[in-house]
């Protein structure tokens, strides 16, 4: 008995020594590996990079900006079926273990030993430790450190928090080139075009297959492997009790169903708009905030109006370009012994000119051209094997002034557009050399509803609406006339439309301006000077009121920041942008109040807090909890008054005449109250129209990027105004014909158009707007046209001219 006790005592001593030695070794290794472990407490304040999303005014998605495409979802918002799929695929004992899963380790060892199939044993907690705090190197040291951190994480955070971090951080591949997906929410959108809450069982199972290696289960390159792994996970979900056997059987029979989502400003014809928004956010908050801050940006874009604006501009550019003939194909390819589909697929095509498509001419026999359309790319990025063909008839090339055989030959790569009512008949197209821009704005708030900066963003990202500095020409004249009306002139004031020479100073050549038509017409009213865009009248007017005053008004309206106060500037010789001109005209339209143009209504950070809002008007009474008979809420606009409201309306009334009788009569057919002004610069290098309805301002500009003449007969009324007409006809189609608002104090008096005097009973005349005390006298006789003074001669009846309040 004593021997037995001694023996067991010996064994106990040995065991104790082994235990102490093991504990010492374990303690040493724990001390060694825990010396420089990352601080797991950093997870508490972790803010992962989240994509910024840009929305149109109606909430539709316009663009996304991110280095890592991620939408962060709290665990409470994660659908149970998604959680079930990932737990089944990655860590079925997640809610049972303490960070390390002994059962999983044993299972992995046995599987690796018996089948040779490599199986890992990392828990979700260990993967969080690796993804957030460690590198991805495959070493024993890193695995030990990973396990130690996992234990610490489990002792600090709840299981739900750990799972939330995992599901939002995990890398889930790249289905669209250049878009790396992180987190289940972003992956659901890009793989299936769905919100994470819309995922079905088999879709959730497929996404749960990806963490092990997205490229190993690519839906298009590794389809069979992807199906096998997905079905395996569906089986595990049934085995773990998340779904029934019947559901599993049904879901296994379904295809992958991957349908990559395409998010691009192309879909809203808004490439230029989206890029301008991206640039503004970057300048305001920096690129890190833009690409990682998870901002939610609500823009001012009206998607319907944007499409209308783009169509109007493109049609106008094409109309001008086609009138100047066919320049030849985009490219040429040798078709001998080649698959024409693969050949034409290699030719770069503009991605934002739909419904235009590239095509290669296959044959031109029989008075028609047989064409092969550039194959579309499949979801996998590969060129489709389908081959579409069509024909171009003589009607499709009529605009070129040539026949099929002289315009086209086999191997030509050209743009074509399907003709209306014809299944496979196409019209020949060519990318215009001319460019231009259009901007549509709410004149009361400065919200930009639509902006197109050129024919194709893919061809040129240069935004002619905001970046192109061009001379506005005669479209600047309303600023000159506004300054005059604000400083003593009336719409009926008389100004001479006769030649004038301006001495430039010693040793400098004198400047002798002229009207567009080279003619002069004697004394006319201010209204006539704007309606018919008379340069001579404008120069005389500017000379009288002084260019420093006009420079000040140009600054007030935001057309120029620091205009050179010389007389040629009164004819729009300085350089400005379409956006600035539309903003200036909006201030005339809204009664002379300053507005700031904006493409952004509101920006929220990742937590939903508003960090920017464009509309800073105060709303008195808007915060009332309920209505108890109090006055209705009232918006208080404290914006600066840059022009007398009475002057602004006088200018609006005069510019209505431009549409009714002047250089923009092409807009009359819209049949609604409109006002505006055309503009054409020297040598017709730039063509403009800027105008407005009571609630919508629009500006159109056309010109070559390297300025050259648009043609001897080119004018803003002939080139830009038709584009504005097409846009406004569509944009105002469902709007009532609301008249312009007449401010209190304005007196409307019918006057003679030619003389500005009160119209007699038999005269038609026009209703003219006068400020208090400035109406023309009841009786006045103007000099007949036959008595107009000769150039340079002193004006007759100067005293009567003074009565009219004008400048001779």
Short mmCIF file of C-alpha atoms in Angstrom, two decimals, residues 488-494 755-757 770 774 776-777 780 798-808:
data_model
loop_
_atom_site.label_atom_id
_atom_site.label_comp_id
_atom_site.label_asym_id
_atom_site.label_seq_id
_atom_site.Cartn_x
_atom_site.Cartn_y
_atom_site.Cartn_z
CA UNK A 488 -32.73 107.66 -64.74
CA UNK A 489 -33.59 106.10 -68.08
CA UNK A 490 -36.99 104.64 -69.00
CA UNK A 491 -37.92 101.99 -71.58
CA UNK A 492 -39.16 104.86 -73.80
CA UNK A 493 -36.00 106.93 -73.55
CA UNK A 494 -34.61 107.78 -76.99
CA UNK A 755 -41.39 106.95 -80.57
CA UNK A 756 -41.98 105.86 -76.97
CA UNK A 757 -44.77 108.42 -76.62
CA UNK A 770 -42.85 102.85 -65.94
CA UNK A 774 -41.43 108.61 -65.17
CA UNK A 776 -44.18 110.02 -70.88
CA UNK A 777 -46.20 113.23 -71.08
CA UNK A 780 -45.54 114.83 -77.44
CA UNK A 798 -32.83 118.67 -78.48
CA UNK A 799 -35.32 120.05 -76.04
CA UNK A 800 -37.91 117.47 -77.07
CA UNK A 801 -35.31 114.76 -76.73
CA UNK A 802 -34.75 115.90 -73.18
CA UNK A 803 -38.48 115.66 -72.53
CA UNK A 804 -38.34 111.99 -73.55
CA UNK A 805 -35.61 111.51 -70.99
CA UNK A 806 -33.20 110.00 -73.48
CA UNK A 807 -29.78 110.45 -75.00
CA UNK A 808 -29.24 111.82 -78.51
#
